[in-house]
Tab-separated table of C-alpha atoms in Angstrom:
chain	number	residue	atom	x	y	z
A	1	MET	CA	-3.843	-13.748	-14.485
A	2	ASN	CA	-0.849	-15.612	-15.762
A	3	THR	CA	-1.992	-19.232	-15.699
A	4	SER	CA	-3.432	-20.474	-19.006
A	5	PRO	CA	-5.947	-21.994	-18.946
A	6	HIS	CA	-6.784	-20.275	-15.689
A	7	LEU	CA	-7.195	-22.745	-12.850
A	8	LEU	CA	-10.168	-20.900	-11.379
A	9	ASP	CA	-11.906	-20.857	-14.772
A	10	GLU	CA	-11.511	-24.605	-15.000
A	11	ALA	CA	-12.715	-25.214	-11.440
A	12	LEU	CA	-15.837	-23.046	-11.957
A	13	GLY	CA	-16.603	-24.264	-15.475
A	14	LEU	CA	-15.804	-20.937	-17.152
A	15	MET	CA	-13.795	-22.456	-19.983
A	16	PRO	CA	-14.750	-21.496	-23.584
A	17	GLY	CA	-17.568	-23.634	-24.936
A	18	ILE	CA	-18.592	-24.811	-21.466
A	19	SER	CA	-20.364	-21.789	-20.035
A	20	ASN	CA	-21.843	-18.441	-21.093
A	21	GLY	CA	-18.662	-17.028	-22.606
A	22	GLY	CA	-17.127	-15.850	-19.356
A	23	ALA	CA	-20.112	-16.038	-17.035
A	24	LEU	CA	-21.147	-18.678	-14.543
A	25	SER	CA	-23.757	-21.240	-15.541
A	26	GLN	CA	-27.432	-20.348	-15.236
A	27	GLY	CA	-28.866	-20.790	-11.758
A	28	CYS	CA	-25.394	-21.223	-10.251
A	29	ILE	CA	-24.773	-20.033	-6.672
A	30	VAL	CA	-21.196	-19.386	-5.550
A	31	LEU	CA	-20.185	-18.761	-1.943
A	32	ILE	CA	-16.800	-17.130	-1.329
A	33	GLU	CA	-15.654	-17.595	2.254
A	34	ASP	CA	-12.699	-15.595	3.500
A	35	SER	CA	-11.393	-14.199	6.759
A	36	VAL	CA	-10.251	-10.881	8.144
A	37	GLU	CA	-6.670	-12.123	7.764
A	38	THR	CA	-7.020	-13.433	4.199
A	39	SER	CA	-9.367	-11.550	1.880
A	40	GLY	CA	-11.179	-13.333	-0.927
A	41	ALA	CA	-12.256	-10.108	-2.642
A	42	PHE	CA	-9.893	-10.788	-5.557
A	43	ILE	CA	-12.120	-13.733	-6.544
A	44	LEU	CA	-15.146	-11.451	-6.692
A	45	HIS	CA	-13.234	-8.968	-8.848
A	46	TYR	CA	-12.139	-11.742	-11.193
A	47	ILE	CA	-15.695	-13.054	-11.612
A	48	VAL	CA	-16.868	-9.521	-12.471
A	49	LYS	CA	-14.124	-9.221	-15.081
A	50	ARG	CA	-14.997	-12.586	-16.641
A	51	ALA	CA	-18.723	-11.798	-16.705
A	52	LEU	CA	-18.014	-8.531	-18.556
A	53	SER	CA	-15.330	-9.913	-20.882
A	54	LEU	CA	-15.451	-9.471	-24.669
A	55	ASP	CA	-16.422	-13.109	-25.226
A	56	SER	CA	-19.413	-12.702	-22.916
A	57	SER	CA	-22.639	-10.739	-23.302
A	58	GLY	CA	-23.139	-10.878	-19.544
A	59	ILE	CA	-24.620	-8.204	-17.307
A	60	VAL	CA	-23.550	-7.667	-13.684
A	61	LEU	CA	-25.763	-6.441	-10.838
A	62	PHE	CA	-23.378	-5.578	-8.011
A	63	LEU	CA	-24.612	-5.031	-4.458
A	64	ALA	CA	-21.833	-2.894	-2.968
A	65	LEU	CA	-21.953	-3.025	0.801
A	66	ALA	CA	-18.237	-2.722	1.527
A	67	HIS	CA	-16.955	0.004	-0.822
A	68	PRO	CA	-18.111	2.783	-3.192
A	69	PHE	CA	-18.042	2.503	-6.981
A	70	SER	CA	-14.675	4.277	-7.213
A	71	HIS	CA	-13.020	1.435	-5.262
A	72	TYR	CA	-14.168	-1.261	-7.682
A	73	GLU	CA	-13.519	0.939	-10.704
A	74	ARG	CA	-9.888	1.430	-9.652
A	75	ILE	CA	-9.269	-2.271	-9.011
A	76	LEU	CA	-11.024	-3.543	-12.153
A	77	ARG	CA	-9.211	-0.994	-14.300
A	78	LYS	CA	-5.919	-2.566	-13.184
A	79	LEU	CA	-7.339	-5.897	-14.343
A	80	GLY	CA	-8.101	-4.432	-17.764
A	81	CYS	CA	-11.837	-3.938	-17.192
A	82	ASN	CA	-13.347	-0.437	-17.458
A	83	LEU	CA	-16.406	-0.395	-15.197
A	84	SER	CA	-17.326	3.173	-16.185
A	85	VAL	CA	-17.690	2.117	-19.819
A	86	HIS	CA	-19.666	-0.987	-18.872
A	87	ARG	CA	-21.859	1.168	-16.653
A	88	GLU	CA	-22.598	3.529	-19.558
A	89	GLN	CA	-23.403	0.513	-21.729
A	90	LYS	CA	-25.783	-0.723	-18.999
A	91	ARG	CA	-23.815	-3.923	-18.500
A	92	PHE	CA	-22.712	-3.028	-14.962
A	93	HIS	CA	-25.297	-1.895	-12.405
A	94	LEU	CA	-24.162	-0.919	-8.912
A	95	PHE	CA	-26.421	-0.825	-5.869
A	96	ASP	CA	-24.537	1.242	-3.292
A	97	ILE	CA	-26.028	0.721	0.159
A	98	LEU	CA	-24.405	3.992	1.273
A	99	GLN	CA	-26.630	5.832	-1.199
A	100	LEU	CA	-29.770	3.776	-0.647
A	101	GLU	CA	-32.359	4.912	1.860
A	102	PHE	CA	-31.727	2.086	4.311
A	103	PRO	CA	-33.321	2.504	7.755
A	104	CYS	CA	-31.130	3.785	10.569
A	105	GLU	CA	-33.570	2.473	13.139
A	106	SER	CA	-33.278	-1.020	14.571
A	107	LYS	CA	-37.046	-1.551	14.678
A	108	LYS	CA	-38.057	-4.871	13.157
A	109	ASP	CA	-40.537	-3.389	10.677
A	110	SER	CA	-38.065	-0.723	9.516
A	111	VAL	CA	-35.281	-3.246	8.897
A	112	GLU	CA	-37.602	-5.633	7.079
A	113	GLN	CA	-38.952	-2.851	4.879
A	114	GLY	CA	-35.419	-1.701	4.043
A	115	LEU	CA	-34.403	-5.179	2.854
A	116	VAL	CA	-37.648	-5.620	0.927
A	117	GLU	CA	-37.019	-2.337	-0.896
A	118	LEU	CA	-33.420	-3.335	-1.621
A	119	TYR	CA	-34.541	-6.658	-3.079
A	120	SER	CA	-37.264	-4.910	-5.095
A	121	LYS	CA	-34.614	-2.722	-6.756
A	122	ILE	CA	-32.612	-5.817	-7.729
A	123	GLN	CA	-35.713	-7.665	-8.931
A	124	SER	CA	-36.858	-4.683	-11.007
A	125	ALA	CA	-33.421	-4.384	-12.614
A	126	VAL	CA	-33.445	-8.077	-13.565
A	127	GLU	CA	-36.939	-7.804	-15.037
A	128	VAL	CA	-36.083	-4.669	-17.039
A	129	ILE	CA	-32.907	-6.258	-18.416
A	130	SER	CA	-34.720	-9.489	-19.294
A	131	SER	CA	-37.547	-7.648	-21.049
A	132	ARG	CA	-35.284	-5.484	-23.210
A	133	ASP	CA	-32.610	-8.069	-23.940
A	134	HIS	CA	-33.976	-10.464	-26.554
A	135	SER	CA	-30.686	-12.379	-26.605
A	136	ARG	CA	-31.171	-13.267	-22.924
A	137	ALA	CA	-27.738	-12.100	-21.819
A	138	HIS	CA	-26.701	-13.866	-18.653
A	139	ILE	CA	-27.201	-11.826	-15.468
A	140	SER	CA	-24.781	-12.214	-12.557
A	141	ILE	CA	-25.788	-10.899	-9.121
A	142	LEU	CA	-22.866	-10.281	-6.754
A	143	ILE	CA	-22.929	-9.337	-3.057
A	144	ASP	CA	-19.896	-7.725	-1.364
A	145	ASP	CA	-20.119	-8.568	1.433
A	146	LEU	CA	-22.912	-10.307	3.314
A	147	SER	CA	-21.535	-9.611	6.794
A	148	ILE	CA	-22.060	-5.877	6.214
A	149	LEU	CA	-25.656	-6.505	5.185
A	150	GLU	CA	-26.171	-8.075	8.602
A	151	ILE	CA	-24.798	-4.899	10.200
A	152	ALA	CA	-27.141	-2.779	8.073
A	153	ALA	CA	-29.988	-5.020	9.260
A	154	HIS	CA	-28.965	-4.309	12.875
A	155	GLY	CA	-27.996	-7.936	13.476
A	156	SER	CA	-31.336	-9.383	12.356
A	157	MET	CA	-30.227	-12.757	11.011
A	158	ASP	CA	-33.758	-13.811	10.047
A	159	HIS	CA	-34.179	-10.784	7.796
A	160	VAL	CA	-30.821	-11.417	6.134
A	161	LEU	CA	-31.776	-15.056	5.520
A	162	ASN	CA	-35.113	-13.995	4.052
A	163	PHE	CA	-33.327	-11.558	1.749
A	164	LEU	CA	-30.970	-14.330	0.632
A	165	HIS	CA	-33.812	-16.709	-0.111
A	166	TYR	CA	-35.512	-14.027	-2.207
A	167	CYS	CA	-32.279	-13.634	-4.187
A	168	VAL	CA	-31.930	-17.411	-4.590
A	169	THR	CA	-35.507	-17.661	-5.873
A	170	LEU	CA	-34.869	-14.816	-8.322
A	171	THR	CA	-31.693	-16.547	-9.478
A	172	SER	CA	-33.601	-19.746	-10.172
A	173	GLU	CA	-36.616	-18.142	-11.846
A	174	GLN	CA	-34.627	-15.789	-14.089
A	175	ASN	CA	-31.679	-18.138	-14.786
A	176	CYS	CA	-29.199	-15.734	-13.214
A	177	SER	CA	-26.123	-16.613	-11.180
A	178	LEU	CA	-25.512	-15.447	-7.608
A	179	VAL	CA	-22.106	-14.832	-6.009
A	180	ILE	CA	-21.843	-14.064	-2.286
A	181	LEU	CA	-18.722	-12.944	-0.420
A	182	ASN	CA	-18.810	-13.524	3.326
A	183	HIS	CA	-16.318	-13.417	6.207
A	184	GLU	CA	-16.379	-16.839	7.826
A	185	ASP	CA	-14.482	-15.982	11.002
A	186	ILE	CA	-16.678	-13.213	12.439
A	187	TYR	CA	-19.586	-15.366	13.608
A	188	PRO	CA	-18.816	-16.709	17.099
A	189	ASP	CA	-22.434	-17.275	18.150
A	190	ILE	CA	-25.031	-19.883	17.219
A	191	GLU	CA	-27.006	-17.446	15.055
A	192	GLY	CA	-23.917	-16.738	12.997
A	193	ARG	CA	-23.221	-20.404	12.477
A	194	ARG	CA	-26.823	-20.814	11.337
A	195	LEU	CA	-26.228	-18.257	8.597
A	196	LEU	CA	-23.034	-20.005	7.501
A	197	SER	CA	-24.739	-23.400	7.348
A	198	HIS	CA	-27.547	-21.929	5.218
A	199	LEU	CA	-25.025	-20.427	2.821
A	200	VAL	CA	-23.161	-23.713	2.482
A	201	TYR	CA	-26.445	-25.535	1.880
A	202	LEU	CA	-27.535	-23.124	-0.867
A	203	ALA	CA	-24.224	-22.938	-2.745
A	204	ASP	CA	-23.253	-24.992	-5.788
A	205	PHE	CA	-19.625	-23.879	-5.430
A	206	ILE	CA	-17.837	-23.001	-2.199
A	207	ILE	CA	-14.575	-21.085	-2.583
A	208	LYS	CA	-12.554	-20.724	0.589
A	209	ALA	CA	-9.587	-18.340	0.857
A	210	GLU	CA	-7.349	-19.134	3.830
A	211	PRO	CA	-3.869	-18.358	5.150
A	212	LEU	CA	-1.161	-20.863	4.348
A	213	ALA	CA	-1.230	-23.795	6.731
A	214	THR	CA	2.578	-23.622	6.893
A	215	GLY	CA	2.661	-19.920	7.732
A	216	ILE	CA	3.730	-16.802	5.861
A	217	ALA	CA	5.687	-17.071	2.597
A	218	ALA	CA	7.114	-14.253	0.489
A	219	ASP	CA	5.659	-15.367	-2.847
A	220	VAL	CA	2.509	-17.155	-1.619
A	221	HIS	CA	-0.265	-15.138	0.017
A	222	GLY	CA	-2.680	-17.935	0.827
A	223	GLN	CA	-4.441	-21.089	-0.237
A	224	LEU	CA	-7.677	-21.491	-2.148
A	225	THR	CA	-10.082	-24.420	-2.019
A	226	VAL	CA	-12.836	-24.672	-4.632
A	227	LEU	CA	-15.522	-27.228	-3.800
A	228	LYS	CA	-18.023	-28.167	-6.490
A	229	LYS	CA	-20.903	-29.868	-4.750
A	230	GLY	CA	-22.215	-33.115	-6.172
A	231	THR	CA	-25.534	-33.254	-7.995
A	232	SER	CA	-28.277	-35.817	-8.439
A	233	ASN	CA	-30.139	-36.072	-11.738
A	234	ASN	CA	-32.543	-38.889	-12.661
A	235	GLY	CA	-30.840	-41.280	-10.312
A	236	HIS	CA	-27.343	-40.349	-11.482
A	237	TYR	CA	-25.179	-38.806	-8.778
A	238	SER	CA	-21.947	-36.905	-9.240
A	239	ALA	CA	-19.632	-36.713	-6.240
A	240	ASP	CA	-18.223	-33.545	-4.700
A	241	LYS	CA	-15.073	-32.318	-6.419
A	242	ALA	CA	-12.456	-30.246	-4.605
A	243	SER	CA	-9.583	-28.284	-6.161
A	244	ASN	CA	-6.742	-26.833	-4.106
A	245	PHE	CA	-4.460	-23.982	-5.160
A	246	HIS	CA	-2.008	-21.494	-3.746
A	247	PHE	CA	-2.309	-17.857	-4.764
A	248	GLN	CA	-0.218	-14.711	-4.992
A	249	VAL	CA	-2.073	-11.396	-5.300
A	250	LYS	CA	-0.403	-8.853	-7.585
A	251	GLU	CA	-1.255	-5.306	-8.607
A	252	HIS	CA	-2.703	-6.377	-11.952
A	253	GLY	CA	-4.234	-9.689	-10.955
A	254	VAL	CA	-3.502	-12.880	-9.097
A	255	ASP	CA	-1.463	-15.989	-9.848
A	256	LEU	CA	-2.973	-19.368	-9.021
A	257	PHE	CA	-0.788	-22.455	-8.964
A	258	PHE	CA	-0.744	-25.938	-7.527
A	259	PRO	CA	0.933	-26.454	-4.135
A	260	GLY	CA	4.579	-27.401	-4.564
A	261	SER	CA	4.790	-26.214	-8.182
A	262	ARG	CA	7.003	-23.239	-7.253
A	263	CYS	CA	10.013	-24.922	-5.752
C-alpha cells in the first residue's frame, strides 16, 4: 500500500493511537459489498494483514468459504504477511468449510445443525483464546464470503440470518470485531434483498467496491465507498460519514487515491 497514511486506515479508524494497533475497534461490524465484476476481496486481505501486523497483538478467526488456506497464504505473503507463521503462533485460525462436516442434505434440521456446529467451533475458539490470553488480544472474525454460506445452507436464508445474529452477539459479548464479505449483485429475489437489508442494518461500516462510473480505465480498477454510520450516545448524535476513493489493485497490494488526483 503506497498511500501514507493509508486512506482506508483513516476511514476505518485504524490509525496509530486510535484503535487496537492495527485491528478494528471492539464490537465493530464491517460489511464489504462487492460484485462479480468488481471483487472486494483485497479489502478483506488488507484487514487480515493489519490485524496481524507487528504493532498489533490481534488474533484472526477466518471462516474460509470461498478458497482453501493455500489461496490466502499466497496472497498475504505477497503483502508481506506470513499466514503459516501466524498459524503456528496461534494468531491465525482458519475454518475451512470444505474440510468441515457440513451436511450435504437439504433437510431443514440437517442444515440448521450444520450451522449450529460451525458457530460452536467459532465460539469455542473465541472462548479458548480469551481464557488463555490475559492481555485480551483483540479477536477479529472474518467471513469470506457470505453468499457461499447461503449455498452451503441450501438457500435457507433464515438459517444464514440466525447464524449471523449468533456471530453478532458473540462479537458484542466478547468485544471482537466482525468483517463480512458479500456479493451484492447476486440476490434478485425478495429473500436476497432481505439478507442485504439485515447486513446493512447490522454494520457499523459499509465498504462498497464498484466498477468505475465512467467505465474502464487502464490505471484505475474501480471505486470504493466507505460509509461510517452515525451513532447516538446520551443524546449526542454523530452523522453518517462517507469517504470515496479510486483503487488500483497490484500484485503486492492496492493503491487508494482520491478521484481526480491522478491526472
